[in-house]
Amino acid sequence: MPGAGKSTAGRHLANALGMPFFDADAEIERRIGMSIRAFFEREGEAAFRDIEQAVLAELAHRGGLVLATGGGAVLREANRRVLRDHTTVVYLRASPEELFRRLRHDTQRPLLQVADPLRKLRDLYQTRDPLYRETAQFTIETGRPSVPTLVNMILMQLELAGVVSAFRPPKAAAAPAATAPASTPRTSPR
């Protein structure tokens, strides 16, 4: 959902795993040469979703990266399929009320520029939550944890499932190799 923390948590997760991070919306904006909001106003949602589908397919097939998708990416079956088949999907789940608290002053999200944004978030949630659950291998209830706590929750789920090995901070923050405990293996995505 918009405001769930996908980009922020994704950046921190990528750093913890030593992987590159891509924000699908930022990649789309780079390719179309304008903001998504401006593109929505000029071309409409269907045209945006076509571009989003192409970008997601390309990035999902690359592998070895952390990808934050736009909240509406799950609306198309083709996107759900490519994400399910070629990535490990983590659904950052938050209530519409929590999302509204986070986004009440945001003027950049085109779908929320309506008279009653909380009602819009509730409608989006009702439509999208089942699609997120269908697509995701993991669901993390976000609530109000700090970003480091949220990232650690994600890492724990990925480690328990064997998607990544036991996590250690990136090299810059790690102790020198000679003093590092032998029981702390380096992170290696599968």
CSV table of C-alpha atoms in Angstrom, one decimal:
chain,number,residue,atom,x,y,z
A,1,MET,CA,0.0,0.0,0.0
A,2,PRO,CA,1.1,3.6,-0.4
A,3,GLY,CA,3.0,4.7,2.7
A,4,ALA,CA,3.7,1.2,4.0
A,5,GLY,CA,7.5,1.9,3.9
A,6,LYS,CA,8.5,-0.1,0.8
A,7,SER,CA,11.2,2.4,-0.4
A,8,THR,CA,12.6,3.2,3.0
A,9,ALA,CA,12.7,-0.4,4.2
A,10,GLY,CA,13.9,-1.6,0.8
A,11,ARG,CA,16.9,0.7,0.8
A,12,HIS,CA,17.9,-0.3,4.3
A,13,LEU,CA,17.3,-4.0,3.5
A,14,ALA,CA,19.5,-3.8,0.4
A,15,ASN,CA,22.2,-2.2,2.4
A,16,ALA,CA,22.1,-4.9,5.1
A,17,LEU,CA,22.2,-7.6,2.4
A,18,GLY,CA,24.9,-5.8,0.3
A,19,MET,CA,22.6,-5.8,-2.7
A,20,PRO,CA,21.6,-3.0,-5.1
A,21,PHE,CA,18.2,-1.3,-4.5
A,22,PHE,CA,15.7,-0.3,-7.1
A,23,ASP,CA,12.5,1.7,-6.5
A,24,ALA,CA,10.2,0.8,-9.4
A,25,ASP,CA,8.4,4.1,-9.3
A,26,ALA,CA,11.7,6.0,-9.4
A,27,GLU,CA,12.8,3.9,-12.3
A,28,ILE,CA,9.6,4.6,-14.1
A,29,GLU,CA,9.9,8.4,-13.5
A,30,ARG,CA,13.5,8.2,-14.9
A,31,ARG,CA,12.3,6.5,-18.0
A,32,ILE,CA,9.2,8.7,-18.7
A,33,GLY,CA,11.1,11.9,-17.8
A,34,MET,CA,8.4,13.2,-15.5
A,35,SER,CA,6.7,12.5,-12.2
A,36,ILE,CA,4.2,9.7,-12.0
A,37,ARG,CA,1.6,12.3,-10.9
A,38,ALA,CA,2.2,14.4,-14.1
A,39,PHE,CA,2.1,11.2,-16.2
A,40,PHE,CA,-1.2,10.1,-14.6
A,41,GLU,CA,-2.8,13.4,-15.3
A,42,ARG,CA,-1.5,13.5,-18.9
A,43,GLU,CA,-1.8,9.8,-20.0
A,44,GLY,CA,-4.0,8.1,-17.4
A,45,GLU,CA,-3.6,5.1,-15.1
A,46,ALA,CA,-3.8,2.5,-17.8
A,47,ALA,CA,-0.8,3.9,-19.7
A,48,PHE,CA,1.1,4.1,-16.4
A,49,ARG,CA,0.3,0.5,-15.6
A,50,ASP,CA,1.6,-0.6,-19.0
A,51,ILE,CA,5.0,1.0,-18.3
A,52,GLU,CA,5.0,-0.3,-14.8
A,53,GLN,CA,4.5,-3.9,-16.1
A,54,ALA,CA,7.4,-3.6,-18.4
A,55,VAL,CA,9.7,-2.2,-15.8
A,56,LEU,CA,8.7,-4.8,-13.2
A,57,ALA,CA,9.3,-7.7,-15.6
A,58,GLU,CA,12.7,-6.4,-16.5
A,59,LEU,CA,13.8,-5.8,-12.9
A,60,ALA,CA,12.3,-9.1,-11.6
A,61,HIS,CA,14.3,-11.1,-14.2
A,62,ARG,CA,17.6,-9.4,-13.2
A,63,GLY,CA,17.7,-11.0,-9.7
A,64,GLY,CA,20.2,-10.2,-7.0
A,65,LEU,CA,18.6,-6.9,-6.0
A,66,VAL,CA,16.0,-5.5,-3.6
A,67,LEU,CA,13.0,-4.0,-5.4
A,68,ALA,CA,10.3,-1.7,-4.0
A,69,THR,CA,7.2,-1.9,-6.2
A,70,GLY,CA,4.5,0.7,-6.5
A,71,GLY,CA,1.4,-0.1,-4.4
A,72,GLY,CA,-0.8,-0.8,-7.4
A,73,ALA,CA,1.6,-3.2,-9.1
A,74,VAL,CA,-0.4,-6.2,-7.9
A,75,LEU,CA,-3.5,-5.0,-9.8
A,76,ARG,CA,-2.3,-6.8,-12.9
A,77,GLU,CA,-2.1,-10.6,-13.0
A,78,ALA,CA,1.1,-10.4,-15.1
A,79,ASN,CA,2.8,-8.4,-12.4
A,80,ARG,CA,1.7,-10.8,-9.6
A,81,ARG,CA,2.9,-13.7,-11.7
A,82,VAL,CA,6.3,-12.3,-12.5
A,83,LEU,CA,6.9,-11.2,-8.9
A,84,ARG,CA,5.7,-14.6,-7.5
A,85,ASP,CA,7.8,-16.6,-10.0
A,86,HIS,CA,11.0,-14.6,-10.1
A,87,THR,CA,11.3,-12.8,-6.7
A,88,THR,CA,10.8,-13.3,-3.0
A,89,VAL,CA,7.9,-11.0,-2.1
A,90,VAL,CA,7.5,-9.4,1.3
A,91,TYR,CA,4.2,-7.6,2.0
A,92,LEU,CA,4.6,-4.7,4.4
A,93,ARG,CA,1.0,-4.7,5.8
A,94,ALA,CA,-0.4,-1.7,7.6
A,95,SER,CA,-4.0,-0.7,8.3
A,96,PRO,CA,-5.6,2.1,6.2
A,97,GLU,CA,-5.7,4.2,9.4
A,98,GLU,CA,-2.0,3.9,10.0
A,99,LEU,CA,-1.3,4.6,6.3
A,100,PHE,CA,-3.5,7.7,6.5
A,101,ARG,CA,-1.5,8.9,9.6
A,102,ARG,CA,1.7,8.5,7.6
A,103,LEU,CA,0.4,10.1,4.4
A,104,ARG,CA,-2.1,12.8,5.5
A,105,HIS,CA,0.2,15.6,4.3
A,106,ASP,CA,1.5,13.9,1.2
A,107,THR,CA,0.6,15.7,-2.1
A,108,GLN,CA,2.6,13.6,-4.5
A,109,ARG,CA,0.5,10.4,-4.6
A,110,PRO,CA,-2.0,10.8,-7.4
A,111,LEU,CA,-4.5,8.2,-6.1
A,112,LEU,CA,-4.8,10.0,-2.8
A,113,GLN,CA,-5.5,13.5,-4.2
A,114,VAL,CA,-9.2,13.1,-3.4
A,115,ALA,CA,-11.7,14.7,-1.0
A,116,ASP,CA,-11.5,11.8,1.5
A,117,PRO,CA,-8.1,10.1,1.4
A,118,LEU,CA,-8.9,7.8,4.3
A,119,ARG,CA,-11.9,6.4,2.5
A,120,LYS,CA,-9.7,6.0,-0.6
A,121,LEU,CA,-7.1,4.1,1.5
A,122,ARG,CA,-9.8,1.8,2.9
A,123,ASP,CA,-11.1,1.1,-0.6
A,124,LEU,CA,-7.5,0.5,-1.9
A,125,TYR,CA,-6.8,-1.8,1.0
A,126,GLN,CA,-10.0,-3.8,0.5
A,127,THR,CA,-9.1,-4.4,-3.2
A,128,ARG,CA,-5.4,-4.9,-2.8
A,129,ASP,CA,-4.9,-6.7,0.5
A,130,PRO,CA,-6.1,-10.1,-1.0
A,131,LEU,CA,-3.8,-9.5,-4.0
A,132,TYR,CA,-0.8,-8.7,-1.8
A,133,ARG,CA,-1.5,-11.9,0.2
A,134,GLU,CA,-1.8,-14.0,-2.9
A,135,THR,CA,1.6,-12.6,-4.3
A,136,ALA,CA,3.7,-12.5,-1.1
A,137,GLN,CA,5.7,-15.3,0.4
A,138,PHE,CA,6.0,-13.3,3.6
A,139,THR,CA,3.7,-10.8,5.3
A,140,ILE,CA,5.2,-8.4,7.9
A,141,GLU,CA,2.7,-6.4,10.1
A,142,THR,CA,4.4,-3.0,10.1
A,143,GLY,CA,2.6,-1.1,12.9
A,144,ARG,CA,4.9,1.6,14.1
A,145,PRO,CA,8.4,0.0,14.4
A,146,SER,CA,11.5,2.0,13.6
A,147,VAL,CA,13.1,1.3,10.2
A,148,PRO,CA,15.9,-0.8,11.7
A,149,THR,CA,13.4,-2.9,13.6
A,150,LEU,CA,11.3,-3.4,10.5
A,151,VAL,CA,14.3,-4.4,8.5
A,152,ASN,CA,15.4,-6.8,11.2
A,153,MET,CA,11.9,-8.3,11.2
A,154,ILE,CA,12.2,-8.9,7.4
A,155,LEU,CA,15.7,-10.3,7.7
A,156,MET,CA,14.5,-12.7,10.4
A,157,GLN,CA,11.7,-14.0,8.2
A,158,LEU,CA,14.1,-14.4,5.2
A,159,GLU,CA,16.7,-16.2,7.4
A,160,LEU,CA,14.2,-18.5,9.0
A,161,ALA,CA,12.9,-19.5,5.5
A,162,GLY,CA,16.5,-20.0,4.2
A,163,VAL,CA,16.2,-17.3,1.6
A,164,VAL,CA,19.3,-15.5,3.1
A,165,SER,CA,21.9,-16.9,5.5
A,166,ALA,CA,22.4,-15.4,8.9
A,167,PHE,CA,22.8,-11.7,8.5
A,168,ARG,CA,25.8,-9.6,9.4
A,169,PRO,CA,26.2,-5.9,9.0
A,170,PRO,CA,27.8,-4.7,5.7
A,171,LYS,CA,31.6,-4.7,5.5
A,172,ALA,CA,32.0,-1.1,6.4
A,173,ALA,CA,30.2,-1.7,9.8
A,174,ALA,CA,31.7,-5.1,10.5
A,175,ALA,CA,34.6,-5.9,12.7
A,176,PRO,CA,37.9,-6.7,11.0
A,177,ALA,CA,38.0,-10.2,9.7
A,178,ALA,CA,40.6,-11.4,12.2
A,179,THR,CA,38.3,-10.6,15.2
A,180,ALA,CA,35.0,-11.4,13.6
A,181,PRO,CA,33.3,-14.4,15.4
A,182,ALA,CA,33.5,-17.6,13.4
A,183,SER,CA,29.8,-18.3,14.0
A,184,THR,CA,28.6,-15.1,12.0
A,185,PRO,CA,28.5,-16.1,8.4
A,186,ARG,CA,28.4,-13.5,5.6
A,187,THR,CA,25.0,-12.9,4.1
A,188,SER,CA,24.6,-14.6,0.8
A,189,PRO,CA,21.3,-14.3,-1.1
A,190,ARG,CA,20.1,-17.5,-2.7
